[in-house]
Short mmCIF file of C-alpha atoms and ligand atoms in Angstrom, two decimals:
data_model
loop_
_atom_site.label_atom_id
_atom_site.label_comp_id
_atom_site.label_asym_id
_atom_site.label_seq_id
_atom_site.Cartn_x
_atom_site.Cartn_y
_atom_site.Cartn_z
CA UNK A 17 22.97 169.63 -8.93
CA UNK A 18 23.58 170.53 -5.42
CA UNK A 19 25.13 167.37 -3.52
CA UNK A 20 24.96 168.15 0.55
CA UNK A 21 27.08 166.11 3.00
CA UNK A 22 25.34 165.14 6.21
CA UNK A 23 25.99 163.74 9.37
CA UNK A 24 24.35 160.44 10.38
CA UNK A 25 22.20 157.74 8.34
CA UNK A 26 20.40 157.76 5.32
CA UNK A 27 17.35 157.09 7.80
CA UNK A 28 17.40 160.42 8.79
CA UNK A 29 16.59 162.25 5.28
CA UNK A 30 13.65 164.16 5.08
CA UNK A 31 10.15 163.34 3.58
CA UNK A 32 10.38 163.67 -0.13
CA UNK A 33 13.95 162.42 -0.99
CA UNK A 34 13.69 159.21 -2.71
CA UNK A 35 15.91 156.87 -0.75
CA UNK A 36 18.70 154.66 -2.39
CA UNK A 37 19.82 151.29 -0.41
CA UNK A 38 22.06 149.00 -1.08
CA UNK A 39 21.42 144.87 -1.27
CA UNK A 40 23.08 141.71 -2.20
CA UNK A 41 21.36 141.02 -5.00
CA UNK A 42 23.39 140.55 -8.25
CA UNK A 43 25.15 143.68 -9.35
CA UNK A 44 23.64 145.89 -10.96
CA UNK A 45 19.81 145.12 -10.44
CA UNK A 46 17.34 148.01 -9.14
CA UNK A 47 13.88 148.35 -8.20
CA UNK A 48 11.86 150.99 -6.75
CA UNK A 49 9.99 149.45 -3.20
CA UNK A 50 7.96 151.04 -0.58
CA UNK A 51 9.77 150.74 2.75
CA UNK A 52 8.15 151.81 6.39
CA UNK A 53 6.06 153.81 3.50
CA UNK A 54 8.98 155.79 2.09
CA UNK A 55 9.91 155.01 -1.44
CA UNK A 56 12.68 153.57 -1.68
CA UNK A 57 15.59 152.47 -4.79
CA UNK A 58 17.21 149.28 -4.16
CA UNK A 59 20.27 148.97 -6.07
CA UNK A 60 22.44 145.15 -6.20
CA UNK A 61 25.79 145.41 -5.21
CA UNK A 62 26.23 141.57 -4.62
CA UNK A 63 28.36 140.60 -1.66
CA UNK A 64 31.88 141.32 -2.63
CA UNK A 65 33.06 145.00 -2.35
CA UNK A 66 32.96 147.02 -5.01
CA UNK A 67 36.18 147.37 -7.26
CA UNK A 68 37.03 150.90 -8.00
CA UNK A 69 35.97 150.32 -11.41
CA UNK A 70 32.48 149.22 -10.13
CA UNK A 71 31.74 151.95 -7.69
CA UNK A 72 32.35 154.15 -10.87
CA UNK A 73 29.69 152.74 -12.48
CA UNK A 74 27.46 152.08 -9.16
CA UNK A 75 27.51 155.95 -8.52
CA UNK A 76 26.60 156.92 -12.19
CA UNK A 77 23.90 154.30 -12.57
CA UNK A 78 22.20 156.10 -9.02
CA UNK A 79 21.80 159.00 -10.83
CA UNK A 80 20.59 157.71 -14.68
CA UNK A 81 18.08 155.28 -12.43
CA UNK A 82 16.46 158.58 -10.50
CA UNK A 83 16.49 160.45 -13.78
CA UNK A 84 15.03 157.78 -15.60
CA UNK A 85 12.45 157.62 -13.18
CA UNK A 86 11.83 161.22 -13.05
CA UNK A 87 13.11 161.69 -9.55
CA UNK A 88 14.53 165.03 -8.21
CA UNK A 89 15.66 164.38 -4.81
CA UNK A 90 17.73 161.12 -3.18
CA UNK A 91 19.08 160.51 -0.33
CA UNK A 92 22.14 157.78 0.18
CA UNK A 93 24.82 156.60 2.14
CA UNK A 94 27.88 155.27 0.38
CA UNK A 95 29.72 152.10 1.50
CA UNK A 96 33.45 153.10 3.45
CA UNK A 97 33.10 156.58 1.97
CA UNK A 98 36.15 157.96 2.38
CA UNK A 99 37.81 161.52 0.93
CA UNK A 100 38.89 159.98 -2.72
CA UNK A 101 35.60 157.86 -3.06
CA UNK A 102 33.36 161.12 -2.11
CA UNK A 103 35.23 163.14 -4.35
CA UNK A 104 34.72 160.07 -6.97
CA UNK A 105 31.24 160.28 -6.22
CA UNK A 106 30.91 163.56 -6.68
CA UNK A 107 32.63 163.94 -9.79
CA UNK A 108 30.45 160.79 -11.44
CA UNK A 109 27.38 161.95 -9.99
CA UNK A 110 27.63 165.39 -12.56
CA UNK A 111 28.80 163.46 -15.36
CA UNK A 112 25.64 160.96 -14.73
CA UNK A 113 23.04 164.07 -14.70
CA UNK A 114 24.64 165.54 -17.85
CA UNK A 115 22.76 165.54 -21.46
CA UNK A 116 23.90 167.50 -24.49
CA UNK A 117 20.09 169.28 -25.07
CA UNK A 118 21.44 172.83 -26.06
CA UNK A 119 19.56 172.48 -29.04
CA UNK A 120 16.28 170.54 -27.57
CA UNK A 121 12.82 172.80 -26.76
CA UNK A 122 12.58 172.35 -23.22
CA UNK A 123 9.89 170.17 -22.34
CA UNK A 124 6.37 170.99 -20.05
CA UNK A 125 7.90 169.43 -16.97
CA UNK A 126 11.44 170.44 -17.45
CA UNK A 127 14.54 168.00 -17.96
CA UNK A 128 14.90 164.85 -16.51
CA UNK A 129 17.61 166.01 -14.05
CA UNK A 130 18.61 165.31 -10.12
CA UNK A 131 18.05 168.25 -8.60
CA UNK A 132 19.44 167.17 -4.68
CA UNK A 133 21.59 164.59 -3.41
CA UNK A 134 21.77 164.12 0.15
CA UNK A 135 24.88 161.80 1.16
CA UNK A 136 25.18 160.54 4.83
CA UNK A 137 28.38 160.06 6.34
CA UNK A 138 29.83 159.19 9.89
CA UNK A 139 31.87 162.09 9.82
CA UNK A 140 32.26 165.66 7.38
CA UNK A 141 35.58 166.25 8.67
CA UNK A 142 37.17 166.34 5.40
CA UNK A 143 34.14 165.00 2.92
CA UNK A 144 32.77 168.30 2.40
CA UNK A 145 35.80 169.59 0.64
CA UNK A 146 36.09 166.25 -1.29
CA UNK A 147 32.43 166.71 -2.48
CA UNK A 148 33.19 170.52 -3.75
CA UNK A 149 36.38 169.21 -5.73
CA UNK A 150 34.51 166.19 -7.29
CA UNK A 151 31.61 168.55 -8.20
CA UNK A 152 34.34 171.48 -10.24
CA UNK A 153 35.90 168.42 -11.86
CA UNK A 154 32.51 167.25 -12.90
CA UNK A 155 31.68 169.83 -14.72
CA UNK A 156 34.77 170.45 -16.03
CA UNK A 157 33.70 167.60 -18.00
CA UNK A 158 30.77 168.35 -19.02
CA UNK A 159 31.76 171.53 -20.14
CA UNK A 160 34.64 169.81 -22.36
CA UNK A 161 31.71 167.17 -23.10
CA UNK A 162 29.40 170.22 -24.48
CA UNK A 163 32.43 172.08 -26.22
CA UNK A 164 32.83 168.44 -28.35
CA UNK A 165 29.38 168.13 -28.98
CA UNK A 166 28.59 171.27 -30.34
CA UNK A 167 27.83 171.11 -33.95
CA UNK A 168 30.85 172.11 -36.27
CA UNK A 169 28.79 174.88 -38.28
CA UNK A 170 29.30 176.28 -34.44
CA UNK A 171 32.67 175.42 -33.25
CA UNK A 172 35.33 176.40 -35.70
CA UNK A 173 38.75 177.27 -35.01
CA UNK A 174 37.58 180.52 -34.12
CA UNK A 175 34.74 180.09 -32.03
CA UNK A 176 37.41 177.49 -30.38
CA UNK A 177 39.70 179.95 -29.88
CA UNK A 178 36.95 182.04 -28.05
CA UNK A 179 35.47 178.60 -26.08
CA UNK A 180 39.06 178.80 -24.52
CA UNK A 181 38.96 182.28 -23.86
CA UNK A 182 35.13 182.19 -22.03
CA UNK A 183 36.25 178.94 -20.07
CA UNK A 184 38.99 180.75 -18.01
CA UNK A 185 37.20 184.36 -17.49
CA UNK A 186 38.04 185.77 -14.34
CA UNK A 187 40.95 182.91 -13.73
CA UNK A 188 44.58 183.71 -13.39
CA UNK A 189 44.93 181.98 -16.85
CA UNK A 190 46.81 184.32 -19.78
CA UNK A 191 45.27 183.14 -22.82
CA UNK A 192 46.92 184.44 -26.29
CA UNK A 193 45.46 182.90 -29.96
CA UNK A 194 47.91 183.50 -33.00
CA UNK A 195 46.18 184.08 -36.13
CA UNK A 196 47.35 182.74 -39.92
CA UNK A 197 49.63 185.20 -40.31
CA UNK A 198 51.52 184.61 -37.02
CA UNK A 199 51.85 181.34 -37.41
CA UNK A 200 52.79 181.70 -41.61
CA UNK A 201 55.44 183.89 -40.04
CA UNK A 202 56.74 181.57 -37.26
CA UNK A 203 56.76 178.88 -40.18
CA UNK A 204 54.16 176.53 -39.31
CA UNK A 205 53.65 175.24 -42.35
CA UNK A 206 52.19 171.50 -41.55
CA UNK A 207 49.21 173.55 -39.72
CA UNK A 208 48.69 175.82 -42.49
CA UNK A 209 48.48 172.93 -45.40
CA UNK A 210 45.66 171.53 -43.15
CA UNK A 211 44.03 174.33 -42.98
CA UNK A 212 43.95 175.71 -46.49
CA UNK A 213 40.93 173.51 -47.86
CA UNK A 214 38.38 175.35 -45.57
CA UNK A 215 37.71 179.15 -45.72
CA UNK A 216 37.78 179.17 -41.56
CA UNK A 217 41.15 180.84 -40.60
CA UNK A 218 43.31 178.18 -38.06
CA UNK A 219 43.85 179.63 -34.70
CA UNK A 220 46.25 178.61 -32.12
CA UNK A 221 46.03 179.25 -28.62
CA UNK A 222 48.39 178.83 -25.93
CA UNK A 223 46.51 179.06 -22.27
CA UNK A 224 49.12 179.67 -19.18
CA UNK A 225 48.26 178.86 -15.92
CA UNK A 226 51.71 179.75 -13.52
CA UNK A 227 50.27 178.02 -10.68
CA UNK A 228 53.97 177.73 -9.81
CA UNK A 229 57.75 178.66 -10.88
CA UNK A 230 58.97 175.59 -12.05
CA UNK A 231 58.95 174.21 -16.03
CA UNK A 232 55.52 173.78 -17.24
CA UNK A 233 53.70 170.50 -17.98
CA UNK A 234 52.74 171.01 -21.58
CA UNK A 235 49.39 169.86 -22.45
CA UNK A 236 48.45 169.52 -26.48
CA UNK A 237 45.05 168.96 -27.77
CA UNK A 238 43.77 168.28 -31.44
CA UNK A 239 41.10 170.69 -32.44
CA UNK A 240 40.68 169.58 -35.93
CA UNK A 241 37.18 171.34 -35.40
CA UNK A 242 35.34 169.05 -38.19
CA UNK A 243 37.16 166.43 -39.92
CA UNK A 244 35.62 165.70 -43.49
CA UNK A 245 38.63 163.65 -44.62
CA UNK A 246 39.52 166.52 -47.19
CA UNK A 247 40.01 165.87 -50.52
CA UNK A 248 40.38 162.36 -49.19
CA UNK A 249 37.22 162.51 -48.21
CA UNK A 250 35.46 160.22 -45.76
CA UNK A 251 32.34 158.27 -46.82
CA UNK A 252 29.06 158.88 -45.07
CA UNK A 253 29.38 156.43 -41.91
CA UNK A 254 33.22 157.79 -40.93
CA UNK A 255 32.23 161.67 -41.81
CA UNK A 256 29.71 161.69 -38.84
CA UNK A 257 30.25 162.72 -35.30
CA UNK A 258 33.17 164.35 -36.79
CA UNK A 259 32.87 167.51 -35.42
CA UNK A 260 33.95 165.90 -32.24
CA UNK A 261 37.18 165.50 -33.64
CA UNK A 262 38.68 168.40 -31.44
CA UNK A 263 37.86 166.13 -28.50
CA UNK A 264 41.39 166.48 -27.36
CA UNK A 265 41.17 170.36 -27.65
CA UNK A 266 38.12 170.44 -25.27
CA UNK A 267 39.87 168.33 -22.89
CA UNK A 268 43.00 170.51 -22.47
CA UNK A 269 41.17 173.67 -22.24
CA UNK A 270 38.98 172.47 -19.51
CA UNK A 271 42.35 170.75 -17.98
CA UNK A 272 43.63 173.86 -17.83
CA UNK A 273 40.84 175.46 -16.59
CA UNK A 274 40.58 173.20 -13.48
CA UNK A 275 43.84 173.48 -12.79
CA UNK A 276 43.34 177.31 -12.23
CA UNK A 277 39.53 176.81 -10.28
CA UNK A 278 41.09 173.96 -7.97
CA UNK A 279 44.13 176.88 -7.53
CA UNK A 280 47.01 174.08 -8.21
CA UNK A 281 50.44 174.96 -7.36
CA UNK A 282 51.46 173.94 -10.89
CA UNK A 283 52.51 175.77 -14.04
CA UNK A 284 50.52 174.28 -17.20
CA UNK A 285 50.59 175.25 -20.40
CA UNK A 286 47.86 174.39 -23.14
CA UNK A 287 48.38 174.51 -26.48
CA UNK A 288 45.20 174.32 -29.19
CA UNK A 289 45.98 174.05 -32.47
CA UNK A 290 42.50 174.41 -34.20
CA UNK A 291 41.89 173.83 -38.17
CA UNK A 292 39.08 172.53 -40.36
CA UNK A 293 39.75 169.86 -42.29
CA UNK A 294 37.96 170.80 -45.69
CA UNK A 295 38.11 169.46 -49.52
CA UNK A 296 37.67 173.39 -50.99
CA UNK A 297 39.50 174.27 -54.16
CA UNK A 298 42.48 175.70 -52.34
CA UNK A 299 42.82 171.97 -50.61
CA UNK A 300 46.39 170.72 -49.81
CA UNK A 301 46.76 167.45 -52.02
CA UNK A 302 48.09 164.21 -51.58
CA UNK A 303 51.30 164.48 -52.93
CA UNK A 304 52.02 168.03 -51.67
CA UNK A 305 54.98 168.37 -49.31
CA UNK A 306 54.42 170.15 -46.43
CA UNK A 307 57.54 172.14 -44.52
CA UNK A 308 56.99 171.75 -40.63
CA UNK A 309 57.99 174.31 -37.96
CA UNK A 310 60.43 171.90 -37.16
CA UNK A 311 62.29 172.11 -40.97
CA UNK A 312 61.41 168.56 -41.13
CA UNK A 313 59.42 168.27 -44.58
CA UNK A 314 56.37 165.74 -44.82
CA UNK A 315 54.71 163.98 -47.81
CA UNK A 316 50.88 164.13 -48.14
CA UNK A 317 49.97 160.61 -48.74
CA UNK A 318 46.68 160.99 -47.44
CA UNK A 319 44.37 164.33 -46.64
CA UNK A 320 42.48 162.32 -44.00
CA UNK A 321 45.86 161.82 -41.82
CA UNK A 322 45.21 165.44 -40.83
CA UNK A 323 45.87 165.38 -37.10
CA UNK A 324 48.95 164.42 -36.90
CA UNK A 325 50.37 167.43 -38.65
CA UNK A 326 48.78 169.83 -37.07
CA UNK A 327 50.19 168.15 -33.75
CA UNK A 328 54.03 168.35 -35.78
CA UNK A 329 53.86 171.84 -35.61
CA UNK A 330 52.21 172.36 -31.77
CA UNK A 331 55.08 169.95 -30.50
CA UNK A 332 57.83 171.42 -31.93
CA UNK A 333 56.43 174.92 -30.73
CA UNK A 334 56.32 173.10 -27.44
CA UNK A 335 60.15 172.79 -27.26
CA UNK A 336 59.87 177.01 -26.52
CA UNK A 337 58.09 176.85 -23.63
CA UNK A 338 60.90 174.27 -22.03
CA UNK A 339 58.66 171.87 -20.46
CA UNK A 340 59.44 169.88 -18.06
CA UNK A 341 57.17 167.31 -19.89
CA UNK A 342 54.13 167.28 -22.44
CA UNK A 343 51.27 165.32 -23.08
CA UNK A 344 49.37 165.21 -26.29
CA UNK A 345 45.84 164.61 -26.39
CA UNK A 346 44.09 163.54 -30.00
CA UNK A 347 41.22 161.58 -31.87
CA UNK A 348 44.32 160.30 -34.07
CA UNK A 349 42.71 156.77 -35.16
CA UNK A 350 40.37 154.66 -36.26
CA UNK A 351 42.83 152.47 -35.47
CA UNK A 352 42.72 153.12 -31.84
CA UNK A 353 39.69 151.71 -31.71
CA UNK A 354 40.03 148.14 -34.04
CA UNK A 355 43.19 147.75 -31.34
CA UNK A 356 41.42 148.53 -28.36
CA UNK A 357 37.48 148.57 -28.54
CA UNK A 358 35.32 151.37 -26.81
CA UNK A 359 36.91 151.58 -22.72
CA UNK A 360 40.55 152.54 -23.17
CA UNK A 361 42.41 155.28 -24.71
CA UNK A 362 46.02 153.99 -26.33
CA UNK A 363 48.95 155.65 -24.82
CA UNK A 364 52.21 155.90 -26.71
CA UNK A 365 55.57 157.02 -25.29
CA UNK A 366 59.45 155.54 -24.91
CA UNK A 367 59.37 156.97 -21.10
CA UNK A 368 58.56 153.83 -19.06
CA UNK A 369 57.90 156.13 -15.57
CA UNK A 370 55.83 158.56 -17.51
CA UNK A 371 53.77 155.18 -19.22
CA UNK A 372 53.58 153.95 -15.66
CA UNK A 373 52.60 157.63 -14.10
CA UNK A 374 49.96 158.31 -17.04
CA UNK A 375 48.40 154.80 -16.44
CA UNK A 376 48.21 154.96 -12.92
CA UNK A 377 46.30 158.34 -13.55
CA UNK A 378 43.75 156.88 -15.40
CA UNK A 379 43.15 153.89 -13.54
CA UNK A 380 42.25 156.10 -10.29
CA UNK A 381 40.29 158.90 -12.66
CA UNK A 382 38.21 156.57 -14.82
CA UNK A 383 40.10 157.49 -17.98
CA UNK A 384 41.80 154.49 -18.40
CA UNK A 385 44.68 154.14 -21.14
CA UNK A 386 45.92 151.45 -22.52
CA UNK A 387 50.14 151.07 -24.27
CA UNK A 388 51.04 150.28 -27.28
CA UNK A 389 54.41 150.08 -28.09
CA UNK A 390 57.05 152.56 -29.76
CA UNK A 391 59.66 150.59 -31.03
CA UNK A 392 62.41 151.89 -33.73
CA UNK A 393 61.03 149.09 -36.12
CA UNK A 394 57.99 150.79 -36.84
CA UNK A 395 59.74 153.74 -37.95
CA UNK A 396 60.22 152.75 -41.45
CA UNK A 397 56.62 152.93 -41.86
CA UNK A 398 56.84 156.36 -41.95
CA UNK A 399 59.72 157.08 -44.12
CA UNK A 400 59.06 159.50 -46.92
CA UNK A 401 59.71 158.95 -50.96
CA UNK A 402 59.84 162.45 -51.78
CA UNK A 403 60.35 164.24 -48.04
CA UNK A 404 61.71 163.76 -44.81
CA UNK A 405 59.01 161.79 -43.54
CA UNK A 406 55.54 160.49 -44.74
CA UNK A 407 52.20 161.50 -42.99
CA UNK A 408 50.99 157.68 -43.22
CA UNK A 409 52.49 154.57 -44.07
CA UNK A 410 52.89 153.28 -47.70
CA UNK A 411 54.83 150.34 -47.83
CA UNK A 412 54.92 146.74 -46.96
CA UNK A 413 52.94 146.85 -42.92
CA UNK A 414 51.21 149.72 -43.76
CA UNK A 415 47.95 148.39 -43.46
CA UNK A 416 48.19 147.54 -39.90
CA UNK A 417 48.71 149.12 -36.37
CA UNK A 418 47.84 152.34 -37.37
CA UNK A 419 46.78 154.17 -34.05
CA UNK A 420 50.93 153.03 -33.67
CA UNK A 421 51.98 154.60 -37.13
CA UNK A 422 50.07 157.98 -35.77
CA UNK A 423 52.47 157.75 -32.77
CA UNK A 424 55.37 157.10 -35.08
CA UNK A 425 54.68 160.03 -36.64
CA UNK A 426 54.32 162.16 -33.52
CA UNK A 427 57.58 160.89 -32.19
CA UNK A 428 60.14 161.97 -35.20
CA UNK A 429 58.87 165.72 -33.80
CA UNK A 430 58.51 165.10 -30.09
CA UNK A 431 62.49 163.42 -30.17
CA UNK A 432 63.34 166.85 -30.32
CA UNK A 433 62.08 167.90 -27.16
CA UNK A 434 64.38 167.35 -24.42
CA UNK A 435 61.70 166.18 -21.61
CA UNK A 436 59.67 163.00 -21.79
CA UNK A 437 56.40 163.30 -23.94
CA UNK A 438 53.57 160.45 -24.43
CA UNK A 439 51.04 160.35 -26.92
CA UNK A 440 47.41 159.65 -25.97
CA UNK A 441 44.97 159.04 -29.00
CA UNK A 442 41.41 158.98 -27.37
CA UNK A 443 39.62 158.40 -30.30
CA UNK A 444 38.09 154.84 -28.56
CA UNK A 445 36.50 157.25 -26.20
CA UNK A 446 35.39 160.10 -27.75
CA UNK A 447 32.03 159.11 -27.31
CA UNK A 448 30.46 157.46 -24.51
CA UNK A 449 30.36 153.11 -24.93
CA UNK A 450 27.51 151.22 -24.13
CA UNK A 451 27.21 150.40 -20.17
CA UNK A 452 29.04 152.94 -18.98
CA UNK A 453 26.13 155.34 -17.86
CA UNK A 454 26.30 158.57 -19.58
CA UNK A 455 24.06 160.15 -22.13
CA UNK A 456 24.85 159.81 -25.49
CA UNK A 457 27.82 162.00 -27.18
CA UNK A 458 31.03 162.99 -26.34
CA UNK A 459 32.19 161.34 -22.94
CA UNK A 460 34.61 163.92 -21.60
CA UNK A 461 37.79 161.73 -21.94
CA UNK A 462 40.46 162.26 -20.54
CA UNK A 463 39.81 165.85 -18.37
CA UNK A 464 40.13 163.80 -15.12
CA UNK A 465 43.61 161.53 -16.15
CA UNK A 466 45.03 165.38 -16.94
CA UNK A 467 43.69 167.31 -14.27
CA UNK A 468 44.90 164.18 -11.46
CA UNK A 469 48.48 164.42 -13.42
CA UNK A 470 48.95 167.85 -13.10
CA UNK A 471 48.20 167.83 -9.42
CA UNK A 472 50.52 164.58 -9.14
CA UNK A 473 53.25 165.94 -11.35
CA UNK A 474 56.72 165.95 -9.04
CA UNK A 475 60.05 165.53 -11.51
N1 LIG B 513 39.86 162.00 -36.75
C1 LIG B 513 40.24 160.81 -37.43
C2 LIG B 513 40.31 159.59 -36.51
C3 LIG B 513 39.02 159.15 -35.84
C4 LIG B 513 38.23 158.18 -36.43
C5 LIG B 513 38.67 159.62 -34.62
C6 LIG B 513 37.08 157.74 -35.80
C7 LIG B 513 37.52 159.20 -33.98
C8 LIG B 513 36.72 158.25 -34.57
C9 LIG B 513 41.63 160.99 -38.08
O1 LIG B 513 41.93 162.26 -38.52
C10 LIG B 513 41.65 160.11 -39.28
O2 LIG B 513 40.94 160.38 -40.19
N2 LIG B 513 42.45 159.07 -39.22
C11 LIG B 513 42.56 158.14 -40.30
C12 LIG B 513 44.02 157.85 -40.52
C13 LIG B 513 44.32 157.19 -41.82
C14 LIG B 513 44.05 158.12 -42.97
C15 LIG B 513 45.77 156.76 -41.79
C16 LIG B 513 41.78 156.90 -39.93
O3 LIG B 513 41.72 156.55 -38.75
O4 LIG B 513 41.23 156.28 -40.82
MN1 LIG B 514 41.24 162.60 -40.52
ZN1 LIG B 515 40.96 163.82 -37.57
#
C-alpha cells in the first residue's frame, strides 16, 4: 500500500480518492454519503478524544471499511497527528489491509486491498519519516503473521530455519542453524526428546544483529512448528490452528529483522528453537526423563507440555551469549487464555523494572501484556518424583494457573542467567479476537512490543 503525506486539508485530494471524515456520532459508526458530490466515509468518533487504544482501532477499521467496500484510494486527515500517532497509523494501516490468501485463486477483480492512502497534515517536517517507519514495522508483521499461518505440511523446522534465513537477505544479520547432531553434541537433550516423535530434523537458529558493542538483548521464540500433543495427543478442537504454534518464532525473526531494516544501534540476538511435536513410534513418553543442556533432568508427565522444554534448552544456551537481558516469546498455554481472555498476552518475570519496561512497551505498541505473578510458592508445583524437576504439575494445585506453572518451569532454567529475563506466553493472541480489525489468523503478536524494546533498551 503506498501511504503519501501531504501538505494541507483533506479538501484538497484529488477526484477519485474516496474521502474519510470524521463526526460525533457514537464511536464506531460509518456510512458512505455524497458530499459537494464527492463520496465521502463518515466514520463516529463521538466527542471525547480518542484514547490511544481507540485510535488503534479507528485507523484499522478505515482501512477494513474501504476494503469492505471495495475501495482503492482514500484520502484523510488524522486528528493532532503527530510523529508517534503517524507512525501508529502507518503501522495499523498495513496490518488492516493484510489477508493470509497465499493459497486463494485470485479473483476477476483482484483482492479487496487499499491501494493509496493520502494523509493531510499541517506540516511533513518530520511525518514523512514517521510514515516510512510505521509502514517497515507493518509489514514486519505481516510477514511474521504469514510465517504463522502457513500450513505446517509447509513450515517445519527446516523450512523455519530457511524463513529466518530469506527474512534477513541482504541485512547485516549473521544467521547460523545447528542441526541434530550439533545440538546432540552440545547436549541439548530436552530439545531432542521433543523432537524425536516426528521424522522432521529440529533446527536451531541463532540470528545476530550487532547493531552495537554492548551485551545483546536476547530474544527467544517457540517454533514448535505443529503441535499435535504427541503421544498425548490433542483431541480434534485443541489440534487445530496448531501449526501456529511457532507464533513466538515468527515474531523474533521478524523482531530481528526490523531491528536490522530500521538500522538500530542495538545488538540482538534471536534464538529459534524449531521441533515438531509428533506421536511417531520413536515418540518420547510420559515417564521418560529428559537431561537438559543445563544438567538439570526433567520428568515427562505430559507429551503435550512440549514448549517449555524446548525453551529449557534455548535459555540455558542463552547464558553464552552474556546478555544483558532476554525475553522469551511462546504459545505456552491454554491457560493463558482461561486467565486472560483474547486482548492480552501474560507476562511472567521476578524483575519489577523489566515487568514495568515490557508493559509500558506494549501499551504504546498495541501488544498489550498482562502479569501474573512468580512467586517461590508455586514452585512446588513443579517438583519432580523421579528427576530434578517435572515438565507439568502433578500434585495437589496442579489443576490450576497453568499459563503460571509454564513460567515456573521456565524460571528454574532462566535463574541461571545472570541478567533479568521475563516470560511472555502469547498464546491469548495468537490469533486475531473479535473487534479488533484484522483478517482472520495469526495476529502478529508481539513484533511491535519487541521491536519498540529493543529500540528503548538502555541498562
Ligand atoms: N501450544 C500449546 C498451548 C496453546 C494452546 C497455544 C492453545 C495456543 C492455543 C502448548 O504446547 C500446550 O499444549 N499446552 C498445554 C499444557 C498442558 C499439557 C500442561 C495446554 O495448554 O493444555
Ligand atoms: Mn503442547
Ligand atoms: Zn505447544
Amino acid at each position: 500500500m503506498k501511504i503519501v503525506a501531504k501538505q494541507g486539508s483533506c479538501a484538497d485530494a484529488p477526484a477519485g480518492y474516496v474521502r474519510v471524515a470524521f463526526t460525533d456520532k457514537p464511536k464506531g459508526t460509518k456510512r458512505f454519503v455524497e458530499k459537494n458530490g464527492i463520496e465521502t466515509l463518515e466514520i463516529g468518533i463521538g466527542t471525547e478524544a480518542a484514547t490511544h487504544r481507540q485510535f488503534i482501532i479507528l485507523c484499522r477499521s478505515i482501512i477494513a471499511t474501504a476494503k469492505a467496500h471495495k475501495v482503492k484510494k482514500i484520502a484523510l486527515e488524522l486528528p493532532d497527528l503527530t510523529d508517534e500517532r503517524a507512525q501508529i497509523a502507518a503501522e495499523n494501516f498495513e496490518m488492516a489491509n493484510y489477508e493470509f490468501n497465499h493459497f486463494k485463486t485470485k479473483p476477476k477483480e483482484g483482492w479487496a486491498e487499499v491501494e493509496e492512502v493520502l494523509l493531510y497534515c499541517s506540516s511533513l517536517k518530520s511525518i514523512e519519516a514517521a510514515i516510512k517507519k510505521g509502514q517497515e514495522i507493518g509489514k514486519g508483521v505481516n510477514a511474521c503473521r504469514t510465517l504463522a499461518n502457513t500450513p505446517g505440511g509447509d513450515i517445519t523446522p527446516s523450512t523455519l530455519a530457511k524463513a529466518a534465513k530469506e527474512a534477513v537477505k541482504g541485512l547485516p544479520v549473521k544467521v547460523t542453524t545447528l542441526g541434530e547432531k550439533e545440538m546432540a553434541k552440545l547436549g541439548m537433550g530436552a530439545l531432542l526428546g521433543v523432537a524425536k516423535g516426528s521424522s522432521e530434523k529440529p533446527t536451531f537458529t541463532i540470528m545476530e544483529y550487532n547493531g552495537s558493542k554492548d551485551a545483546p538483548i536476547v530474544l527467544v521464540g517457540k517454533g514448535v512448528t505443529f503441535d499435535s500433543g504427541g503421544l498425548n495427543l490433542k483431541p480434534s478442537n485443541g489440534i487445530y490452528e496448531m501449526h501456529m504454534d511457532m507464533s513466538g518464532a515468527a515474531s523474533v525473526i521478524h523482531a530481528v529483522t526490523l531491528a536490522a531494516k530500521l538500522k538500530l544501534k542495538k545488538h540482538v540476538i534471536g534464538l529459534v528453537p524449531a521441533v515438531e511435536n509428533m506421536p511417531g513410534n520413536n515418540a518420547y513418553r510420559p515417564g521418560d526423563v529428559l537431561k537438559s543442556l543445563s544438567g538439570k533432568t526433567i520428568e515427562v508427565i505430559n507429551t503435550d507440555a512440549e514448549g517449555r522444554l524446548i525453551l529449557a534448552d534455548a535459555l540455558t544456551y542463552a547464558k553464552r551469549l552474556k546478555p544483558a537481558v532476554v525475553l522469551d516469546v511462546a504459545t505456552l498455554t491454554g491457560a493463558a487464555l482461561s486467565a486472560l481472555g483474547l486482548y492480552a498476552s501474560a507476562l511472567l518475570t521476578r524483575d519489577d523494572a523489566l515487568a514495568n519496561r515490557v508493559s509500558v512497551c506494549g501499551e504504546a505498541s498495541g501488544d498489550y501484556v498482562w502479569r501474573l505473578p512468580l512467586w517461590e510458592e508455586y514452585e512446588d508445583l513443579i517438583k519432580g518424583t523421579f528427576a530434578d524437576v517435572a515438565n507439568i504439575a502433578s500434585g495437589a494445585g496442579g489443576r490450576y494457573g497453568g499459563a503460571i506453572e509454564g513460567g515456573v518451569f521456565l524460571w528454574q532454567f532462566a535463574k541461571e542467567l545472570e541478567c533479568p529475563w521475563a516470560h511472555i506466553d502469547i498464546a491469548p493472541r495468537m490469533t486475531a479476537a473479535p473487534k479488533e480489525e484484522l483478517s482472520k489468523g495469526a495476529a502478529g503478536a508481539p513484533v511491535r512490543l519487541l521491536l519498540r524494546f529493543v529500540e528503548q533498551w538502555t541498562k
